[in-house]
């Protein structure tokens, strides 16, 4: 995909602005580092972002740290703890984390002008900082973390030159500059591009989902923080008054060892209801796209959420979305304007009934949501913010003439 | 004026791109909000009174500044929200006076409704202070006549339009918008400059503002 391909969606001037900015970054080298090449929003964004940066002449590369089952077990605990979930961490857990970081530091060159570290897993690489600029990008909701884990990570974080958060509530008192940069979706990716009804039909047939009644869908990794059981409960309450089907679809990320367990739990709780479809899917973006387009309502009832890119994807498809008011979701949804926000199972059930019973209202929410995404949450805006962030690493002041 | 009127100086279109920075400062109550508002950088007051304009380029039911939105939604003080939403931003020539007006509005309200000072926002619903860092850069567009100007105005980004109509006047304290300055100073069309100056850009969406400007400008271009 080339930058010019985005002109029909965002306009020629937006692309021209990117070219103007990138000229000011000519010659600088950027290195992204994260912990997984596939699965999850970070890898998805980097997959598109890095080639586009290179097309703009901003020399960018992407490295992935390695780690065994033990390491990713610890980082999953960290992830849960940063979201405020009680986790018991041992001294050995912290040692595993540090040792894995040391091994990765040995085999990873970090000599770019700007090293861009994504999420906590590679955070210890900052030990290698030597004269270049380092940015820590936090994709998770750290508004109310377990202090034991946050304090441990903060010792590394404060050594970065800048931090980036996805929502205002994640910011903390830190000694360096903190940028607010929302993630984004790529409107031309297989997950988001327009597809024909024949593809949608084929996917629904493949998974045996009849379209005889309204379809309510949550697409998310099988992760407790995504609350698939809560979605099931809300669906059961709503179904007493409005007949519908529920689709819970998702996979697991390579850095998430808890996924299979949660999947089993959801299967057991849904047993016996033929209108509930639980799909454990491998990475297949066209199928996700089709499932979203076939749905009447998209749900994202997360208990914690970094940003909630599945919400962005659904809004871009002009779907009515019902989602928890957590993390970055309120940035995307203004209640009753571009979607519905909820705080509980009962609240979710009530809004679900409203959306299913008032299709005109639901349609308007979806349309507003699509325009909001077009203006604020597409890849081109994200790319622009990163270019500005890179430029800001060498300036001071609040008004900069380039 | 005739269609061949050339400007003394061409109009160079600039664009303004911004990076939002988080200050790590939050307020849970009206009293805290007032206290923080008095000490945060001017670029933070600017951000919270202009963010909606940039994010919602299409019609939105939201109030025009974050303070009004928060007072209504997080504190449940709808009357205060309305007072804050009604602060006429276009009348201020600098951030300092805008800040004083907003703080004054809150303090007057708190004096009349002391119970409002006891309300606190739920965890996660606090007011988080941010600021805008502006990057200003020239575009390739330059106009020498009104016809050229109208053609370019149709094409430029909302960011460019935003820069010349909002940022330049208030944040850079030029007192008026860049378009009016050029219309009167370089094209000698004081009437058009005044018409554009009279527009209240804060009550338009960005696309609505673009349409209004184009209508005014085209009305000054003689038909062939």
XYZ file of C-alpha atoms in Angstrom:
626
model
C 0.000 0.000 0.000
C 1.302 3.441 -0.919
C 0.520 6.786 0.676
C -1.251 8.033 -2.427
C -3.750 5.200 -2.013
C -5.114 7.051 1.023
C -5.939 10.226 -0.889
C -9.507 9.180 -1.789
C -10.218 8.650 1.915
C -8.441 11.516 3.681
C -7.788 14.016 0.886
C -4.655 15.045 -0.986
C -3.698 17.797 1.440
C -3.361 15.411 4.374
C -0.819 13.390 2.438
C 0.979 16.565 1.370
C 1.297 17.544 5.037
C 2.944 14.199 5.767
C 5.461 14.777 3.002
C 6.199 18.282 4.281
C 6.839 16.954 7.767
C 8.950 14.027 6.682
C 11.309 16.351 4.779
C 12.251 17.789 8.175
C 13.180 14.310 9.399
C 15.331 13.371 6.471
C 18.401 11.419 7.520
C 17.089 10.398 10.935
C 16.816 6.710 11.737
C 13.928 5.320 13.787
C 13.823 1.895 15.421
C 10.635 0.365 16.819
C 10.910 -2.507 19.286
C 8.027 -4.577 20.666
C 7.358 -8.140 21.810
C 5.237 -9.762 19.107
C 5.220 -9.680 15.335
C 1.609 -10.852 15.010
C -1.571 -10.571 17.043
C -2.754 -7.542 18.920
C -3.009 -3.908 17.955
C 0.660 -2.942 18.304
C 1.946 -5.403 15.720
C -0.927 -4.523 13.440
C -0.084 -0.831 13.515
C 3.662 -1.331 13.097
C 3.056 -3.586 10.120
C 1.555 -0.649 8.265
C 3.354 2.251 9.897
C 6.949 1.191 9.254
C 6.630 0.783 5.457
C 4.806 4.113 5.146
C 7.524 5.892 7.154
C 10.100 4.435 4.825
C 8.103 5.558 1.797
C 8.212 9.069 3.264
C 11.979 8.832 3.477
C 12.108 8.429 7.261
C 14.439 5.478 7.720
C 12.488 3.095 9.988
C 12.958 -0.462 11.114
C 11.123 -2.789 13.483
C 12.660 -5.368 15.806
C 10.888 -7.898 18.011
C 12.341 -9.134 21.294
C 12.276 -12.831 22.064
C 11.262 -14.609 25.241
C 10.218 -18.033 26.427
C 7.007 -19.227 28.019
C 8.239 -18.176 31.435
C 8.986 -14.624 30.329
C 5.612 -14.180 28.651
C 3.928 -15.674 31.715
C 5.518 -12.915 33.765
C 4.679 -10.181 31.253
C 1.062 -11.345 31.237
C 1.037 -10.948 35.016
C 2.552 -7.481 34.569
C -0.112 -6.662 32.000
C -2.895 -7.690 34.374
C -1.260 -5.861 37.283
C -0.923 -2.652 35.282
C -4.646 -2.907 34.657
C -5.154 -3.111 38.408
C -5.878 -6.828 38.629
C -4.396 -8.475 41.738
C -1.461 -10.706 40.800
C 1.014 -12.407 43.034
C 4.487 -11.716 41.756
C 7.580 -13.351 43.160
C 11.127 -12.081 43.269
C 11.909 -14.722 40.662
C 9.306 -13.236 38.313
C 11.098 -9.895 38.366
C 14.431 -11.649 37.855
C 13.080 -13.525 34.818
C 11.890 -10.212 33.372
C 15.224 -8.481 33.909
C 17.297 -11.433 32.671
C 15.241 -11.739 29.488
C 15.743 -8.040 28.899
C 19.488 -8.450 29.346
C 19.599 -11.275 26.790
C 17.650 -9.216 24.276
C 19.865 -6.219 24.893
C 22.882 -8.329 23.967
C 21.487 -9.351 20.616
C 19.664 -6.148 19.631
C 21.513 -3.151 18.214
C 19.903 0.093 19.408
C 21.932 2.689 17.561
C 19.112 4.479 15.721
C 18.652 8.201 16.330
C 15.321 7.486 17.991
C 14.538 4.162 19.675
C 10.815 3.657 20.122
C 9.947 1.001 22.702
C 6.401 -0.338 22.739
C 4.824 -1.518 26.000
C 6.458 -2.908 29.144
C 7.995 -6.115 27.743
C 11.117 -4.483 26.210
C 11.268 -1.565 28.677
C 14.587 -2.655 30.234
C 16.415 -2.097 26.942
C 16.781 1.506 28.123
C 19.890 0.225 29.911
C 21.562 0.536 26.494
C 20.740 4.220 25.989
C 23.799 6.119 24.842
C 23.296 9.612 23.498
C 20.324 8.842 21.250
C 16.676 9.602 22.045
C 14.399 6.973 23.565
C 10.605 6.973 23.658
C 8.417 4.602 25.673
C 5.021 3.952 24.143
C 2.494 2.648 26.667
C -0.451 0.983 24.958
C -2.096 -0.301 28.138
C -4.412 1.317 30.660
C -2.178 2.313 33.564
C -4.676 4.575 35.278
C -4.851 2.399 38.399
C -1.956 -0.067 38.394
C -0.712 -2.339 41.141
C 1.934 -0.150 42.681
C 4.473 -2.959 43.063
C 4.662 -3.460 39.305
C 4.329 0.204 38.330
C 7.148 1.228 40.704
C 9.369 -1.495 39.281
C 8.708 -0.361 35.699
C 8.862 3.334 36.558
C 12.529 2.967 37.483
C 13.123 2.222 33.796
C 10.452 4.532 32.352
C 11.846 7.702 33.935
C 15.079 7.215 32.007
C 13.325 7.668 28.666
C 13.230 11.052 26.925
C 9.480 10.896 26.353
C 6.471 8.717 27.075
C 3.388 8.261 24.931
C -0.049 7.325 26.263
C -3.314 6.524 24.504
C -5.697 8.293 26.883
C -5.426 11.326 29.186
C -6.245 9.259 32.273
C -3.116 7.148 31.790
C -0.737 10.063 32.273
C 1.147 10.274 35.523
C 3.573 12.631 37.142
C 6.748 11.839 35.245
C 9.898 13.896 34.777
C 9.825 13.810 30.971
C 7.419 15.056 28.307
C 4.315 12.931 27.792
C 2.445 12.876 24.513
C -1.147 11.840 23.960
C -1.301 9.815 20.766
C -4.258 7.629 19.999
C -3.689 4.456 18.020
C -5.360 4.080 14.667
C -6.732 1.715 12.089
C -5.719 1.341 8.492
C -8.785 1.903 6.285
C -7.138 0.000 3.434
C -6.136 -3.103 5.368
C -7.979 -6.368 4.876
C -9.621 -5.840 8.242
C -11.133 -2.504 7.318
C -11.399 -2.092 3.570
C -14.740 -2.346 1.821
C -15.687 -5.897 0.932
C -18.586 -7.253 -1.084
C -21.659 -8.990 0.329
C -20.535 -12.234 -1.305
C -17.505 -12.366 0.982
C -19.638 -11.554 4.020
C -22.079 -14.313 3.102
C -19.294 -16.825 2.560
C -17.769 -16.126 5.980
C -21.117 -16.383 7.752
C -21.785 -19.675 5.983
C -18.344 -20.969 6.864
C -18.978 -20.405 10.564
C -22.588 -21.566 10.381
C -24.117 -18.328 11.601
C -27.644 -17.877 10.230
C -28.748 -14.306 9.536
C -32.324 -14.908 10.577
C -32.188 -12.532 13.557
C -30.084 -9.561 14.644
C -26.452 -10.375 15.314
C -24.555 -8.929 18.268
C -20.806 -9.410 18.118
C -17.770 -8.907 20.284
C -14.446 -9.447 18.574
C -11.582 -9.672 21.022
C -8.867 -11.921 22.253
C -10.157 -14.429 24.816
C -8.927 -12.428 27.748
C -10.667 -11.795 31.088
C -10.098 -8.073 30.734
C -12.273 -8.166 27.610
C -15.052 -9.645 29.778
C -16.536 -12.170 27.337
C -18.566 -13.642 30.202
C -20.057 -10.223 30.923
C -21.069 -9.939 27.276
C -22.785 -13.312 27.524
C -24.694 -12.176 30.608
C -25.792 -8.926 28.969
C -26.924 -10.837 25.896
C -29.006 -13.209 28.047
C -30.775 -10.312 29.747
C -31.465 -8.552 26.432
C -32.611 -11.745 24.743
C -35.554 -12.017 27.132
C -37.072 -9.095 25.223
C -35.313 -9.020 21.850
C -34.432 -12.168 19.973
C -30.869 -12.073 18.692
C -27.683 -14.047 18.178
C -24.388 -13.504 19.938
C -21.008 -13.986 18.284
C -17.863 -14.014 20.424
C -14.921 -14.237 18.086
C -11.210 -13.875 18.572
C -7.857 -15.504 18.836
C -4.961 -15.306 21.199
C -1.732 -13.344 20.904
C 1.618 -15.118 20.978
C 2.511 -13.171 24.125
C -0.722 -14.138 25.952
C -0.585 -17.588 27.591
C -3.940 -17.160 29.357
C -6.096 -17.164 26.231
C -6.901 -20.892 25.958
C -8.095 -21.021 29.556
C -10.496 -18.118 29.100
C -11.797 -19.617 25.853
C -12.706 -22.859 27.650
C -14.443 -20.956 30.398
C -16.595 -19.058 27.896
C -17.456 -22.266 26.037
C -18.706 -23.871 29.238
C -20.805 -20.872 30.197
C -22.420 -20.689 26.753
C -23.155 -24.400 26.459
C -26.688 -25.242 25.372
C -27.579 -21.987 23.631
C -27.665 -22.520 19.849
C -27.809 -18.751 19.286
C -24.397 -18.222 20.814
C -21.486 -18.695 18.418
C -18.030 -18.853 19.927
C -15.299 -18.740 17.337
C -11.658 -19.336 18.122
C -10.064 -17.889 15.031
C -6.577 -17.766 13.724
C -5.446 -14.402 12.366
C -7.756 -13.798 9.420
C -8.472 -10.152 8.825
C -10.946 -10.558 5.994
C -13.061 -12.844 8.160
C -13.037 -10.345 11.037
C -14.035 -7.651 8.570
C -16.920 -9.797 7.314
C -18.132 -10.652 10.822
C -18.178 -6.984 11.784
C -20.069 -6.025 8.639
C -22.625 -8.804 9.137
C -23.345 -7.651 12.692
C -26.162 -5.370 13.764
C -24.426 -4.248 16.949
C -20.776 -4.469 17.914
C -19.961 -4.807 21.614
C -16.692 -4.140 23.423
C -17.442 -4.686 27.084
C -13.859 -4.546 28.316
C -13.105 -4.125 32.003
C -9.885 -2.352 31.079
C -8.754 -1.224 27.681
C -5.706 0.524 26.308
C -7.599 2.094 23.454
C -10.000 -0.413 21.948
C -9.149 -0.656 18.270
C -12.035 -3.056 17.682
C -14.298 -0.134 18.536
C -12.522 2.010 15.948
C -12.865 -0.750 13.347
C -16.581 -1.103 13.969
C -17.203 2.656 13.924
C -15.322 2.912 10.647
C -17.812 0.407 9.235
C -20.593 2.713 10.494
C -21.795 0.098 12.964
C -23.582 1.021 16.196
C -21.167 0.217 19.002
C -21.890 -0.516 22.640
C -18.742 -0.349 24.742
C -17.495 0.121 28.282
C -16.437 3.615 29.297
C -12.864 2.532 30.003
C -9.424 3.445 28.673
C -9.466 5.160 25.318
C -13.033 4.170 24.446
C -14.620 7.455 25.638
C -12.290 9.272 23.235
C -14.014 7.392 20.441
C -17.583 7.259 21.674
C -19.631 10.134 23.003
C -22.616 8.491 24.654
C -25.704 8.539 22.436
C -23.851 10.530 19.759
C -21.324 8.165 18.222
C -22.217 5.018 20.150
C -23.371 3.842 23.571
C -21.209 3.674 26.687
C -21.890 1.328 29.574
C -20.512 0.680 33.052
C -22.136 -2.652 33.978
C -23.777 -5.804 32.660
C -27.236 -4.354 33.301
C -26.300 -1.114 31.574
C -24.952 -3.039 28.612
C -28.131 -5.114 28.377
C -30.337 -2.017 28.479
C -28.367 -0.237 25.746
C -28.309 -3.393 23.668
C -32.089 -3.542 23.741
C -32.289 0.142 22.784
C -30.024 -0.377 19.799
C -31.818 -3.509 18.610
C -35.248 -1.931 19.011
C -34.340 1.423 17.417
C -32.468 0.710 14.196
C -32.752 4.310 12.935
C -31.124 5.634 16.100
C -28.493 2.914 15.867
C -27.797 3.833 12.249
C -27.254 7.509 13.127
C -24.790 6.577 15.868
C -22.842 4.501 13.371
C -22.721 7.301 10.820
C -21.479 9.823 13.387
C -18.920 7.322 14.577
C -17.539 6.810 11.089
C -16.929 10.539 10.591
C -15.306 10.800 14.003
C -12.935 7.995 13.054
C -12.220 9.564 9.661
C -11.111 12.777 11.378
C -9.197 11.346 14.284
C -8.330 7.665 14.234
C -7.018 6.697 10.822
C -3.445 5.645 10.172
C -2.550 8.908 8.432
C -3.295 10.935 11.593
C -1.284 8.461 13.645
C 1.622 8.701 11.243
C 1.490 12.500 11.433
C 1.546 12.395 15.252
C 4.581 10.116 15.252
C 6.423 12.397 12.829
C 5.627 15.360 15.088
C 6.770 13.403 18.112
C 10.082 12.595 16.415
C 10.517 16.268 15.501
C 9.680 17.320 19.053
C 12.569 15.319 20.458
C 14.961 18.087 19.486
C 12.933 21.198 20.220
C 11.610 23.186 23.134
C 8.705 25.637 23.280
C 5.033 25.309 22.467
C 5.071 27.027 19.063
C 7.610 25.720 16.559
C 8.228 27.129 13.082
C 9.549 24.497 10.711
C -12.397 45.379 -7.751
C -11.896 43.437 -10.992
C -10.937 39.825 -11.429
C -7.468 40.887 -12.559
C -6.689 42.626 -9.262
C -3.374 41.301 -8.110
C -2.273 41.471 -4.530
C 0.637 43.660 -3.520
C 2.014 40.617 -1.716
C 0.887 37.057 -2.444
C -0.828 35.101 0.320
C 1.226 32.135 1.427
C -0.847 29.390 3.027
C 0.650 27.786 6.095
C -0.502 24.782 7.991
C -0.370 24.069 11.664
C -0.024 20.573 13.005
C -0.172 19.918 16.675
C 1.070 17.394 19.152
C -0.932 16.993 22.332
C 1.116 16.730 25.480
C -0.140 15.501 28.834
C 0.819 17.587 31.837
C 0.243 14.868 34.453
C -1.995 17.314 36.369
C -5.611 16.493 37.188
C -8.520 18.124 39.006
C -11.339 16.284 40.785
C -13.451 19.238 41.927
C -14.365 22.722 40.826
C -12.035 24.229 43.432
C -9.130 22.151 42.108
C -10.015 23.017 38.537
C -9.907 26.755 39.255
C -6.621 26.420 41.126
C -4.983 24.416 38.340
C -6.344 26.693 35.620
C -4.553 29.612 37.189
C -1.180 27.894 37.088
C -1.067 25.705 33.953
C 0.694 27.103 30.857
C -1.309 29.236 28.454
C -0.884 26.498 25.856
C -3.040 24.306 28.102
C -5.885 26.850 28.271
C -5.574 27.187 24.506
C -5.745 23.423 24.038
C -8.838 22.931 26.153
C -10.719 25.773 24.467
C -9.859 24.727 20.911
C -9.599 20.949 20.916
C -13.194 20.337 19.933
C -12.816 22.555 16.894
C -10.080 20.365 15.543
C -11.411 16.977 16.525
C -14.982 17.467 15.445
C -14.846 18.895 12.005
C -18.402 17.818 11.459
C -21.440 18.857 13.406
C -21.274 17.765 16.992
C -23.606 18.487 19.910
C -20.762 19.046 22.305
C -19.926 22.335 24.015
C -17.030 24.289 22.548
C -14.565 23.807 25.375
C -13.431 21.010 27.669
C -14.174 22.970 30.825
C -17.842 23.285 29.918
C -18.051 19.629 28.988
C -16.444 18.506 32.242
C -18.573 20.755 34.459
C -21.693 19.300 32.873
C -20.731 15.658 32.481
C -18.391 14.949 35.394
C -19.738 17.350 38.041
C -23.362 17.434 36.895
C -23.301 21.263 36.947
C -25.256 21.939 33.795
C -25.760 25.631 34.505
C -22.035 26.166 34.984
C -21.420 24.175 31.808
C -23.730 26.515 29.937
C -22.009 29.609 31.339
C -18.613 28.260 30.301
C -19.827 27.213 26.867
C -21.149 30.713 26.347
C -17.841 32.446 27.004
C -17.343 34.302 23.728
C -13.840 33.177 22.786
C -13.765 35.299 19.654
C -13.769 38.510 21.717
C -10.422 37.750 23.333
C -7.179 38.835 21.755
C -4.898 36.758 23.964
C -4.933 33.635 26.114
C -4.361 35.556 29.332
C -7.686 37.394 29.098
C -9.489 34.216 28.033
C -8.103 32.430 31.072
C -9.215 35.259 33.367
C -12.709 35.170 31.925
C -13.075 31.412 32.368
C -11.737 31.477 35.927
C -13.945 34.452 36.738
C -17.005 32.611 35.434
C -16.217 29.616 37.641
C -15.504 31.696 40.717
C -18.732 33.680 40.350
C -20.676 30.453 39.963
C -18.991 28.902 42.993
C -19.830 32.033 45.014
C -23.479 31.772 44.067
C -23.643 27.971 44.407
C -21.238 26.955 47.195
C -22.524 23.373 47.125
C -20.855 23.014 43.703
C -17.468 23.195 45.408
C -18.218 19.990 47.341
C -18.870 17.852 44.283
C -16.107 15.590 43.036
C -15.760 13.647 39.832
C -15.701 9.848 39.931
C -12.295 8.163 39.659
C -11.261 8.199 36.018
C -13.565 11.143 35.296
C -11.183 13.802 36.603
C -10.129 16.731 34.437
C -6.760 15.871 32.926
C -4.749 18.880 31.820
C -3.046 18.812 28.448
C -1.424 21.329 26.150
C -0.911 21.775 22.435
C 2.503 22.069 20.846
C 2.079 23.713 17.437
C 4.294 23.041 14.451
C 3.794 25.694 11.793
C 5.046 25.142 8.279
C 4.480 26.671 4.860
C 2.487 24.760 2.265
C 3.177 24.962 -1.475
C 0.044 27.083 -1.991
C 0.286 30.764 -2.785
C -2.474 33.074 -4.049
C -2.124 36.361 -5.891
C -5.775 37.001 -6.731
C -9.110 36.308 -5.094
C -9.843 33.669 -7.722
C -6.649 31.828 -6.872
C -7.367 32.280 -3.190
C -10.835 30.706 -3.479
C -9.456 27.787 -5.468
C -6.819 27.049 -2.854
C -9.216 27.546 0.049
C -11.294 24.700 -1.319
C -8.299 22.361 -1.244
C -6.348 23.125 1.905
C -6.654 20.979 4.996
C -8.804 21.917 7.950
C -5.484 22.347 9.810
C -4.419 25.094 7.432
C -7.779 26.834 7.652
C -7.616 26.467 11.412
C -4.175 28.060 11.575
C -5.116 31.186 9.665
C -8.498 31.707 11.321
C -7.877 30.678 14.940
C -4.296 30.111 15.947
C -2.852 33.118 14.234
C -5.332 35.515 15.797
C -5.430 34.268 19.369
C -2.356 32.217 20.100
C 0.050 34.321 18.087
C -1.846 37.452 19.173
C -2.190 39.033 15.726
C -5.616 40.399 16.810
C -7.319 39.471 13.544
C -7.296 36.492 11.219
C -4.681 36.241 8.468
C -7.221 36.267 5.660
C -8.687 39.633 6.683
C -5.207 41.089 7.016
C -4.389 40.079 3.440
C -7.724 41.150 1.961
C -7.376 44.670 3.320
C -3.597 45.072 3.278
C -2.640 43.450 -0.025
C -5.853 43.399 -2.047
C -7.239 46.678 -0.787
C -10.635 45.106 -0.066
C -11.487 46.394 3.381
C -15.140 45.401 3.026
C -14.316 41.737 2.478
C -11.827 41.878 5.337
C -14.532 43.222 7.609
C -17.052 40.592 6.496
C -14.615 37.793 7.322
C -13.695 39.451 10.590
C -17.362 39.553 11.539
C -17.749 35.769 11.226
C -17.717 34.003 14.569
C -15.594 31.007 13.652
C -16.283 29.333 17.001
C -19.899 28.697 16.091
C -19.060 26.959 12.812
C -17.754 23.510 12.091
C -14.514 23.703 10.136
C -16.241 22.659 6.936
C -19.072 25.100 7.600
C -16.511 27.851 8.108
C -14.824 26.973 4.835
C -18.176 27.210 3.033
C -18.987 30.574 4.635
C -15.608 31.981 3.650
C -15.952 30.745 0.090
C -19.399 32.308 -0.178
C -18.102 35.687 0.969
C -15.062 35.563 -1.292
C -16.939 34.429 -4.391
C -19.466 37.206 -3.945
C -16.546 39.621 -4.468
C -15.314 37.998 -7.666
C -16.962 39.612 -10.716
C -18.699 37.165 -13.052
C -16.982 36.708 -16.387
